Coordinates of C-alpha atoms in Angstrom, one line a residue:
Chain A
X865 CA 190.0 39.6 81.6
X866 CA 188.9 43.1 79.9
X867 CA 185.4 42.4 78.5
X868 CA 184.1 45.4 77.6
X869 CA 180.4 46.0 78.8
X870 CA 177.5 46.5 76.1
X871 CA 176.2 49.8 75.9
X872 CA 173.7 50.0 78.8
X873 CA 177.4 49.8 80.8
X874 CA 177.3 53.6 80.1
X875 CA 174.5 54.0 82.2
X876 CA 175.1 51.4 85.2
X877 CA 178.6 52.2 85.5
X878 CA 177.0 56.0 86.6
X879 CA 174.3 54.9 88.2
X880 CA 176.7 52.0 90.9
X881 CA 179.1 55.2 91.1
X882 CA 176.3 57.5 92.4
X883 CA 175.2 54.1 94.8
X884 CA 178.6 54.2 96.2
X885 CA 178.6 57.8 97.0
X886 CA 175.3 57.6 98.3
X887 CA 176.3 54.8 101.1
X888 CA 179.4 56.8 101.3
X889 CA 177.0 59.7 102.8
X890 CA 174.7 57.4 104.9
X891 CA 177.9 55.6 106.3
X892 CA 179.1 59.3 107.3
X893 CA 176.2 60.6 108.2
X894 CA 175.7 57.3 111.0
X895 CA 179.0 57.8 112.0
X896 CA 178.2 61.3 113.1
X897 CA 175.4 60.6 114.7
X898 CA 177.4 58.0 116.6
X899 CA 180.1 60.7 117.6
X900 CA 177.5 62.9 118.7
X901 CA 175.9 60.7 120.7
X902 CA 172.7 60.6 119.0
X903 CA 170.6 57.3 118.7
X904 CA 171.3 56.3 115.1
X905 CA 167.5 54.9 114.0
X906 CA 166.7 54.4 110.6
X907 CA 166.0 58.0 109.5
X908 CA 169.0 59.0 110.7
X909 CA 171.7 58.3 108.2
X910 CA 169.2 59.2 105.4
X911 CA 168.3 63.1 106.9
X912 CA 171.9 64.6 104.4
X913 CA 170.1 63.5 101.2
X914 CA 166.9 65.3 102.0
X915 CA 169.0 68.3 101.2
X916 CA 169.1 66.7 97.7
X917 CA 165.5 67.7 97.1
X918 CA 165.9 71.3 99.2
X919 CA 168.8 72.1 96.8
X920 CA 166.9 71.6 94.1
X921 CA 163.8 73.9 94.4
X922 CA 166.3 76.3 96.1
X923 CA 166.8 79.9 94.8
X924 CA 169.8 80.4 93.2
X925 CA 172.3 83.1 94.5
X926 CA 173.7 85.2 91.8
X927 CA 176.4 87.9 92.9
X928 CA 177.3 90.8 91.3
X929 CA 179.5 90.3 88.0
X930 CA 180.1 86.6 88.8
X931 CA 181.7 85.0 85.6
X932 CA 178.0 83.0 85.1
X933 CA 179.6 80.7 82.1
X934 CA 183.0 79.6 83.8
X935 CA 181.2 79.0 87.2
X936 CA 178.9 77.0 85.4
X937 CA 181.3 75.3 83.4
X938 CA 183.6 74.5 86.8
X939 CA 180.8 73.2 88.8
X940 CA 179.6 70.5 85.8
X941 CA 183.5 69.7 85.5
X942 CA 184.1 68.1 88.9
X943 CA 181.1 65.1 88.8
X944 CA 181.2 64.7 85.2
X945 CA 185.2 64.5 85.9
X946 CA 184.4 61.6 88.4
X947 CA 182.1 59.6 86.4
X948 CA 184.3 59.8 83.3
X949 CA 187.4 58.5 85.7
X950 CA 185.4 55.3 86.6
X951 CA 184.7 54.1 82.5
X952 CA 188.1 52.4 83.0
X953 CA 187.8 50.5 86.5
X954 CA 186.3 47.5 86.1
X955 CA 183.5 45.8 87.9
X956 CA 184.6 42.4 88.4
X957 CA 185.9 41.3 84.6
X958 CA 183.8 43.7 82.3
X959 CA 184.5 47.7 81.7
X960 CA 183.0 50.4 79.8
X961 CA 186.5 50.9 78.4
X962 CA 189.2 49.2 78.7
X963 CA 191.7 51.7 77.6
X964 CA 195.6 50.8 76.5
X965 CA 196.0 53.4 79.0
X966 CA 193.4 53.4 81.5
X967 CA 196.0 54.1 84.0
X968 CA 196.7 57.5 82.4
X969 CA 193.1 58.6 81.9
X970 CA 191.8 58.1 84.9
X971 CA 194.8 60.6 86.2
X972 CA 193.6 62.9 83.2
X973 CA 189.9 62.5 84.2
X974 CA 190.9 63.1 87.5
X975 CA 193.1 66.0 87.3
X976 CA 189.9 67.9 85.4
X977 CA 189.1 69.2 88.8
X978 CA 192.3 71.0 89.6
X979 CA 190.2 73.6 86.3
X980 CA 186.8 72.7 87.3
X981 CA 187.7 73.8 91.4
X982 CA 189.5 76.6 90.4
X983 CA 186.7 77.8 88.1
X984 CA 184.5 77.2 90.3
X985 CA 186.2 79.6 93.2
X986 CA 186.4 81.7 90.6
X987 CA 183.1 82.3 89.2
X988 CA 181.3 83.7 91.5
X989 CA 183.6 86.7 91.9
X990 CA 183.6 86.5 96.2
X991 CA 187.0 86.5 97.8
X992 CA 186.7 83.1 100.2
X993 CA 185.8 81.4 97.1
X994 CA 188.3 81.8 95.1
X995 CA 190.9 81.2 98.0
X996 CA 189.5 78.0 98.4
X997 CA 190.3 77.7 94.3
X998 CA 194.0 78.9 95.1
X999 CA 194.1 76.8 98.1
X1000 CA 193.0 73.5 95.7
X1001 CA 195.7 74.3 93.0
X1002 CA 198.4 74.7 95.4
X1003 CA 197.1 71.4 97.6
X1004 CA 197.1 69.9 94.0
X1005 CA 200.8 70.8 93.3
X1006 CA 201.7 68.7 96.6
X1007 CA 200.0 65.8 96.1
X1008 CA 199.8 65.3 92.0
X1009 CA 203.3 63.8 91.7
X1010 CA 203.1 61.8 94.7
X1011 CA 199.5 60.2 93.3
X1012 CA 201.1 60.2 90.1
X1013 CA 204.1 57.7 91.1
X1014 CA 201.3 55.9 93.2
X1015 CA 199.3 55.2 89.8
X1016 CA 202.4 54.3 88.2
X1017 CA 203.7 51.8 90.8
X1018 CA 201.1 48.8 90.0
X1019 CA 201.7 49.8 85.9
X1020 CA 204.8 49.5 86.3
X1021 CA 204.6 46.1 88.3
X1022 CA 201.7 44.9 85.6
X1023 CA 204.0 46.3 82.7
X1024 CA 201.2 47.8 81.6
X1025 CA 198.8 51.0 81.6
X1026 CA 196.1 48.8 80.9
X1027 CA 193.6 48.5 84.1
X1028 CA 192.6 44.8 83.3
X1029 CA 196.4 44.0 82.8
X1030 CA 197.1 45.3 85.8
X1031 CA 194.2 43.3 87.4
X1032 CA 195.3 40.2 85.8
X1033 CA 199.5 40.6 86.9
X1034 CA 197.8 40.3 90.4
X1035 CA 196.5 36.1 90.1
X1036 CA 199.3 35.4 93.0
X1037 CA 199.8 38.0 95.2
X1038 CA 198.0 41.7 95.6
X1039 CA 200.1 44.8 94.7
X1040 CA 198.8 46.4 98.2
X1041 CA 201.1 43.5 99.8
X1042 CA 204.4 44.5 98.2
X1043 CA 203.3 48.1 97.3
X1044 CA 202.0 49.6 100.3
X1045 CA 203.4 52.9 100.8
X1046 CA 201.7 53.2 97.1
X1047 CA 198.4 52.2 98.5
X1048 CA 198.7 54.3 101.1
X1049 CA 199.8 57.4 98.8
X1050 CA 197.5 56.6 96.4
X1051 CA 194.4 57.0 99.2
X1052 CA 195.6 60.1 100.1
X1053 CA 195.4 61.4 96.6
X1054 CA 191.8 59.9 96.8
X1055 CA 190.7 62.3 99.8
X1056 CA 193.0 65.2 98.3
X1057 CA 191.4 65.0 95.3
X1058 CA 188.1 64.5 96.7
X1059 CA 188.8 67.6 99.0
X1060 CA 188.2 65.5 101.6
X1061 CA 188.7 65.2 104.9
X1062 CA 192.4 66.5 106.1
X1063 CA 192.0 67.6 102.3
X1064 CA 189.1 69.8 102.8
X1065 CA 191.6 72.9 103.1
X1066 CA 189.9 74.5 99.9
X1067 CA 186.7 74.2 101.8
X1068 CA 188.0 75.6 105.4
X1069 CA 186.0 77.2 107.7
X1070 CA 188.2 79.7 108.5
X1071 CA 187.7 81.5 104.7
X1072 CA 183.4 80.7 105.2
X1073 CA 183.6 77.5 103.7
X1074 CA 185.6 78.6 100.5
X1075 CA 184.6 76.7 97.3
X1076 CA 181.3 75.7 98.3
X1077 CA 180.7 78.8 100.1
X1078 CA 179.1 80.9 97.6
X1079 CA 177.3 77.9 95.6
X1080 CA 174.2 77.3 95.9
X1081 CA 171.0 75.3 94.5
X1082 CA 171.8 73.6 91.8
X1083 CA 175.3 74.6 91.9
X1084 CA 175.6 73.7 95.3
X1085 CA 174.1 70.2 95.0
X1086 CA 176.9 69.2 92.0
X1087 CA 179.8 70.3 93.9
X1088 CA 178.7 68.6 96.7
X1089 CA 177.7 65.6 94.8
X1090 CA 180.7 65.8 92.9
X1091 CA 182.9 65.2 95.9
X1092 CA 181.4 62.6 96.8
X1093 CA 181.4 61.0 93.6
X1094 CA 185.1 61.9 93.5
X1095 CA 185.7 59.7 96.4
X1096 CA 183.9 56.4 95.0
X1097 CA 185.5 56.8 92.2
X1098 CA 189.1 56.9 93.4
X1099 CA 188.0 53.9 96.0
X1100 CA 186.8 52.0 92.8
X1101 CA 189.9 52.3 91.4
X1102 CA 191.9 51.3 94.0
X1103 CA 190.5 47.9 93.8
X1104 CA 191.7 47.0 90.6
X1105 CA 195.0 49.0 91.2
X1106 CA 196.1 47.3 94.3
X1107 CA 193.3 44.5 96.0
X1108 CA 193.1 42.2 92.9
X1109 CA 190.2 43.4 91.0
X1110 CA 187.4 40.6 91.6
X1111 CA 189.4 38.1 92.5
X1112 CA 187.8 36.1 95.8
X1113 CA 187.0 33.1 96.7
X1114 CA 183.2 31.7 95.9
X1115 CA 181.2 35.4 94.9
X1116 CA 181.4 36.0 91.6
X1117 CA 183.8 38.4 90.7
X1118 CA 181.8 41.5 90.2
X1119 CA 180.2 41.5 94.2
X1120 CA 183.9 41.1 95.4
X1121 CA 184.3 44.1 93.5
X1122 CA 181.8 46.0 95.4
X1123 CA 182.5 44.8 98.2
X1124 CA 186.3 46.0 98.1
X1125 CA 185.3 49.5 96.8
X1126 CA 182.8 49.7 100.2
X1127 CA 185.5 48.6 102.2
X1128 CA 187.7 51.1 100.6
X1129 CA 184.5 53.6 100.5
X1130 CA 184.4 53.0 104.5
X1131 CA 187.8 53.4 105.4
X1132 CA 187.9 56.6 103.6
X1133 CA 185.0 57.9 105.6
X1134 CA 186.2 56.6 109.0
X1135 CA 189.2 58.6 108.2
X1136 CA 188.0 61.5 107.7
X1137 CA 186.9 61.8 111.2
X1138 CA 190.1 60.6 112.6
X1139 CA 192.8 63.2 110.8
X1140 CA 192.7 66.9 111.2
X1141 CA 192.5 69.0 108.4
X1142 CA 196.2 69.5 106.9
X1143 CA 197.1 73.4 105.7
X1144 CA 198.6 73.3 102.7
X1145 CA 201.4 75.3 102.7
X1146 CA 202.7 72.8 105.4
X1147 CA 202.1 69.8 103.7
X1148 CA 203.5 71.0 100.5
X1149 CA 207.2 70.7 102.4
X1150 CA 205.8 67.3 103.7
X1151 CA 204.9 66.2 100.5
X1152 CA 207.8 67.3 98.5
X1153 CA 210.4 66.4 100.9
X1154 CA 209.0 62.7 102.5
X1155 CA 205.8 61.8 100.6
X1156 CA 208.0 62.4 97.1
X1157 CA 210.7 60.5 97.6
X1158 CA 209.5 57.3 99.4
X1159 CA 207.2 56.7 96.2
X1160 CA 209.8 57.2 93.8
X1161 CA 211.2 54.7 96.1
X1162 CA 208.2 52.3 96.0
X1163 CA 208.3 52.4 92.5
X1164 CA 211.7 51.2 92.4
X1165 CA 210.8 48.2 93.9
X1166 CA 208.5 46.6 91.3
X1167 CA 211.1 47.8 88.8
X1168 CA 213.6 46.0 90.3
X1169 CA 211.3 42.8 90.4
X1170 CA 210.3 43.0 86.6
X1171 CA 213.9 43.9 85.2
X1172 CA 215.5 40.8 87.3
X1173 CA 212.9 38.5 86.0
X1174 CA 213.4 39.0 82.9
Chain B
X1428 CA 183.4 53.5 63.2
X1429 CA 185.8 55.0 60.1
X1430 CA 183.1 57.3 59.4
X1431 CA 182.6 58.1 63.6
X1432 CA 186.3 58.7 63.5
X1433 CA 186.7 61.2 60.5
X1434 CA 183.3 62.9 61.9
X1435 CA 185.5 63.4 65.6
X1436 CA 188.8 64.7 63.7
X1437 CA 186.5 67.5 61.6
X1438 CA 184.3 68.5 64.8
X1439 CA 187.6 68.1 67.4
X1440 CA 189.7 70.6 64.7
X1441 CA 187.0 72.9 64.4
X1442 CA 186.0 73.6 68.4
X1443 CA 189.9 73.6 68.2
X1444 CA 190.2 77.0 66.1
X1445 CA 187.2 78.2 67.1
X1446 CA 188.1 77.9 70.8
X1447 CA 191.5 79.1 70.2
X1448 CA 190.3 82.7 67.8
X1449 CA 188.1 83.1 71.2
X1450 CA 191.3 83.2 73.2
X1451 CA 191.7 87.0 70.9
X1452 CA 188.4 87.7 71.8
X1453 CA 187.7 88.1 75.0
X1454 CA 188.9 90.1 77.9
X1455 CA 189.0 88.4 80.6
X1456 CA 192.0 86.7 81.3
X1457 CA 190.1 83.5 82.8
X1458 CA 188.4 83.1 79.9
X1459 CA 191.2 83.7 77.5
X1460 CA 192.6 80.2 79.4
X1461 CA 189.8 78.6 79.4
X1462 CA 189.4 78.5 76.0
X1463 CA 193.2 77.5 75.3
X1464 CA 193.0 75.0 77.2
X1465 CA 189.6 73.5 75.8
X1466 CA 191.4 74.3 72.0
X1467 CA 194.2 72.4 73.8
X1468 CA 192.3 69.4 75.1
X1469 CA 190.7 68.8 71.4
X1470 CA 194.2 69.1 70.2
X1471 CA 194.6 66.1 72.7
X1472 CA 191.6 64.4 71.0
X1473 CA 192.7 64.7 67.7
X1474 CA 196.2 63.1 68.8
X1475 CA 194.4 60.2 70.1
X1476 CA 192.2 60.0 67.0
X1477 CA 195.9 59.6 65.3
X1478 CA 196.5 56.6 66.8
X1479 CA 198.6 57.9 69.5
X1480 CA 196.5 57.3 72.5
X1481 CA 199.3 57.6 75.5
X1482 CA 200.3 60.6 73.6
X1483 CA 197.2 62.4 73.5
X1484 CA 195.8 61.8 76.6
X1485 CA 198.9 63.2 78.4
X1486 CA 198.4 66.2 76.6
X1487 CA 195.1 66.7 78.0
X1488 CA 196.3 65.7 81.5
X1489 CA 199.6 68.0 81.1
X1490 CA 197.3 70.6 79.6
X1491 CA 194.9 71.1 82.1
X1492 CA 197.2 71.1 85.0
X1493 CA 199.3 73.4 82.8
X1494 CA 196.6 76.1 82.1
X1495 CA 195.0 75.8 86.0
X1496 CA 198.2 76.9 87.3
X1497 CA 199.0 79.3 84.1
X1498 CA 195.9 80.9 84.8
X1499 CA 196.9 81.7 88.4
X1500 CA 200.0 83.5 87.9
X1501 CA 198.6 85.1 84.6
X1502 CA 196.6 86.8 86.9
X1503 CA 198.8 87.6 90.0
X1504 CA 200.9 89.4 87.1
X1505 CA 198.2 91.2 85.6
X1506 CA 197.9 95.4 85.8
X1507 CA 195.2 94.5 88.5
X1508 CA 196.4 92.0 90.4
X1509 CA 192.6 91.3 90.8
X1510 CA 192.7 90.4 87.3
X1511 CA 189.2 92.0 86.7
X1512 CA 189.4 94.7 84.8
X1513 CA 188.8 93.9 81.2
X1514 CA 191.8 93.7 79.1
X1515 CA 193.3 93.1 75.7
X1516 CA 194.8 89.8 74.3
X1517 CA 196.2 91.7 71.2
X1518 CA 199.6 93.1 71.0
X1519 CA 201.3 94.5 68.2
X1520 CA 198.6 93.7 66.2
X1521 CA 199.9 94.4 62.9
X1522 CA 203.1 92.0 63.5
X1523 CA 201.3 89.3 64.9
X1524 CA 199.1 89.8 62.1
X1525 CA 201.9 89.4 59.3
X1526 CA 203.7 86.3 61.1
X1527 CA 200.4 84.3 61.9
X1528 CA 199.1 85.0 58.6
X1529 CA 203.1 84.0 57.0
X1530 CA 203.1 80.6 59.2
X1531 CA 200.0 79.3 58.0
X1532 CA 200.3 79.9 54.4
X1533 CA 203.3 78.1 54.9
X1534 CA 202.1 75.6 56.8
X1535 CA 199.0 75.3 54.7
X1536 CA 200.8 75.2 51.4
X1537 CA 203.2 72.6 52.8
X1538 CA 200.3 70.3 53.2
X1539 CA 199.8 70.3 49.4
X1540 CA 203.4 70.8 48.4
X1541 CA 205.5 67.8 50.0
X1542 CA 205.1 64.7 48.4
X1543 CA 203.7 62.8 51.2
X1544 CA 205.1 59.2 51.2
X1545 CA 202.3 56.6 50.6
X1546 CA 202.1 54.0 53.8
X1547 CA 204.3 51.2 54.0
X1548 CA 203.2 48.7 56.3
X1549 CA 200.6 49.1 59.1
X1550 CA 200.6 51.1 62.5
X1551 CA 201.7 48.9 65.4
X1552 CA 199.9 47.1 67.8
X1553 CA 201.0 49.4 70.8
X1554 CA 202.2 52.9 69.6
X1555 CA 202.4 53.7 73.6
X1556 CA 204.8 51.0 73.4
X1557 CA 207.1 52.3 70.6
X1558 CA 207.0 55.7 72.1
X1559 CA 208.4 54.5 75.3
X1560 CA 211.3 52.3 73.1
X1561 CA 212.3 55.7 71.3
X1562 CA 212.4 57.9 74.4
X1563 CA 214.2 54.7 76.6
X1564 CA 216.4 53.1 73.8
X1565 CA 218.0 55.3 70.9
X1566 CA 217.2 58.7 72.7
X1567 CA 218.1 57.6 76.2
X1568 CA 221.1 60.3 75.8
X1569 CA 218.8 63.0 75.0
X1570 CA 216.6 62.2 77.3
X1571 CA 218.9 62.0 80.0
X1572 CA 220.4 65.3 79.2
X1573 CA 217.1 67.2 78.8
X1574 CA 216.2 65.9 82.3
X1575 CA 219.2 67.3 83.4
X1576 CA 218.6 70.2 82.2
X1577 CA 215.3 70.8 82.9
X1578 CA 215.8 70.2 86.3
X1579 CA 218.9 72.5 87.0
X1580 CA 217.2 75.1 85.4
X1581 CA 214.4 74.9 87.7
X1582 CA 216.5 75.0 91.0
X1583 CA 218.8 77.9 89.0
X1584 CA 215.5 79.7 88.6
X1585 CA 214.4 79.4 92.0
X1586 CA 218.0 79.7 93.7
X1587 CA 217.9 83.3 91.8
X1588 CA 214.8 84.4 92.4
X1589 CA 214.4 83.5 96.1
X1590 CA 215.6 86.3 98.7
X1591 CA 216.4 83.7 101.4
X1592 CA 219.1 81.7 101.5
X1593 CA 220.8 78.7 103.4
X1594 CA 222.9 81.8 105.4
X1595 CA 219.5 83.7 106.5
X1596 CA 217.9 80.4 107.3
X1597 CA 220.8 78.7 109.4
X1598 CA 222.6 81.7 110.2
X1599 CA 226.2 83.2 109.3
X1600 CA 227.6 79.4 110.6
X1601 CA 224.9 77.3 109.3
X1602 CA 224.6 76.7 113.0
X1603 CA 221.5 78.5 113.9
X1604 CA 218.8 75.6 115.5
X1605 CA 215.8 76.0 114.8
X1606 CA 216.4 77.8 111.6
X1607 CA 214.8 81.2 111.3
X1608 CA 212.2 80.4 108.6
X1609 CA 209.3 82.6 107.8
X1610 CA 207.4 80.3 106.0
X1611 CA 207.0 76.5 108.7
X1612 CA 206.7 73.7 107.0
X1613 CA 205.6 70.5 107.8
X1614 CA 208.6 68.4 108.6
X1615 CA 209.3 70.2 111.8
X1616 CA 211.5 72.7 110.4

């Protein structure tokens, strides 16, 4: 358990992460067609990504006295943020790193974006945009501490921050099975910090679509990207967390790796389309006053079960 | 891998300073936090270059969040509350002057002045470990205590600088159902 990949890990590690969030958009993409009623063919769930190339040759939109530097700097911050948060998850028995404290930076990797959004809404100098920024800080205040105890649950049941430790603790039993509500809190830290779904609140359509409102091009194209990449990168990291890493039966362990991050990948993207979107200044009372305290409680239990085995 | 390490310490220290003189320089108060917190996040780096790798990668996580929300309310408390009018990051220039300039003399001539103690034994296996025995075992007290602390000083804070009240909400009798909140929350309140 922990091998650590040779160096061309740096590159595959990216390059599955970007694979995920591409079937991530396809899966979504067929699911809309499906809810719209259109005949879902083969071109269909491809058609979002041709706006990969439009974005690309598109002409930039520069307002006046944008902040060109920190918008710049917050739109790199949120993919670069998810593909440094995957180095620690491993794919089946081998990672790029496996930290003594994974466990802590992915959270630090992850919480890069709570800068990188709010730069980002701020940059361009536009009101809706950086409302959407406010909006992601104070939707970040709610759900940090709750994703926080969720990370910390399956440490604490592993005794360790390590991500392959935690893997390994699971041989009998998965922590999803006697750590649900940390599952659970843990995937709706995913979509929060995705801004995703009933999390897209910094991206509402009542402030003109807020953060990604005033991006464009280029700019446009990352952030967008960016979220997606988010997303597979918190449902990567759920496998080892709580499903067992690449333990299966028959596969080798790496495919029962994928195949657990799609699963996750597709719940994710099913639930988007089933929530509504949540405002924040309501679930900040949810969160502090329910979601807080029931995974403080959840992570009680595995310290219970570690201290009386000892 | 020595030599990568020395090489990170020397380039982390310098974007440090360098990022944290900029903080002086410019005028806008988004990028005076920006660059505090990237001086900030190589401080991080450096800690974890020490050997302290729990230790410095909280910092960076603590850091960022830190300076996000900092940034926020540094605005919001600005002379324009847009925050976009150019401003100053000096005050009392001369002063600061004299007691930066004091400190790291001080600090600086400390370095070569104590008679550092030559290394007895070697690091352990898990300092991430050790830290959580000294914060759990012999400074559980403290610890404790701080929390305590901490924590009433937050709900003081807020009790005193909150107009509303338990009264307003629930009335004179705490009877009043639904209470009269202005602000709805999300647990049907």
């Amino acid at each position: 358990m922990g091998e650590v990949t040779p160096w061309w890990g740096l590159f595959a590690v990216p390059a599955l992460l970007v694979a995920f969030a591409l079937s991530a958009v396809v899966c979504d993409a067929a699911l809309s067609a499906r809810d719209a009623g259109r005949p879902i063919t083969m071109g269909m769930p491809v058609r979002p990504l041709l706006e990969v190339p439009r974005l690309l040759v598109a002409q930039s939109r520069r307002l006046p006295a944008s902040d060109v530097p920190l918008w710049r700097i917050g739109v790199i911050t949120v993919p670069v943020a998810a593909v440094l948060a995957v180095l620690v998850v491993p794919v089946g028995n081998t990672a790029v790193a496996d930290l003594a404290v994974g466990v802590v930076w992915f959270n630090a990797m992850e919480v890069l974006t709570w800068a990188g959004l709010w730069l980002a809404g701020w940059g361009p100098n536009a009101v809706f945009s950086l409302i959407g920024g406010y909006r992601f800080l104070a939707q970040g205040l709610a759900y940090e501490l709750p994703l926080m105890f969720a990370l910390m649950t399956p440490a604490i049941g592993a005794e360790s921050l390590r991500v392959g430790d935690i893997v390994a603790a699971q041989g009998r039993l998965w922590f999803v099975v006697w750590m649900p509500l940390a599952f659970v809190v843990y995937l709706a830290g995913v979509l929060a910090f995705s801004f995703f779904g009933c999390f897209a609140y910094p991206t509402g359509r009542d402030i003109a679509g807020g953060l990604l409102g005033e991006a464009s091009g280029a700019d446009r194209l990352l952030l967008s990207a960016g979220r997606w990449l988010l997303l597979a990168a918190g449902s990567a990291m759920a496998v080892p967390l709580f499903l067992g890493g690449g333990s299966g039966p028959v596969l080798p362990a790496w495919t029962w790796s994928v195949i657990k991050t799609l699963a996750v990948l597709a719940l994710l993207v099913w639930v988007r389309r089933r929530l509504p979107l949540i405002r924040a200044d309501r679930y900040v009372e949810f969160a502090w006053v329910v979601v807080l305290p029931l995974s403080i409680l959840q992570a009680f239990v595995p310290a219970l079960v570690v201290l009386n085995s000892r | 891998m020595a030599l990568v390490v020395v090489a990170s310490f020397w380039v982390l220290g310098v974007l440090a300073l360098v990022s944290g003189g900029l903080v002086f320089r410019f005028t806008s108060m988004a990028r005076a936090t920006i660059a505090l917190l990237t001086s900030l996040i190589c401080v991080g780096g450096e800690v974890v270059l020490l050997g302290l790798p729990y230790l410095g990668v909280v910092t960076i996580l603590m850091m960022v969040m830190e300076m996000a929300i900092m940034a926020v309310f540094m605005i919001a408390y600005m002379m324009n509350p847009a925050g976009l009018t150019p401003m100053s990051m000096l005050h009392n220039k001369g002063g600061s002057l004299a007691v930066s300039g004091t400190v790291f003399v001080a600090l600086a001539a400390g370095i070569f002045l104590v008679p550092w103690p030559r290394r007895a034994g070697s690091p352990p296996p898990d300092t991430t470990f050790q830290v959580g025995e000294s914060l759990m075992g012999a400074q559980m007290l403290t610890m404790i205590v701080l929390g305590f602390a901490l924590l009433a000083t937050i709900v003081g804070a807020i009790v005193l600088s909150t107009r509303r009240g338990r009264y307003d909400r629930f009335g004179d009798d705490l009877d009043r159902r639904p209470p009269r909140d202005p602000a709805g929350g999300g647990v049907g309140r």
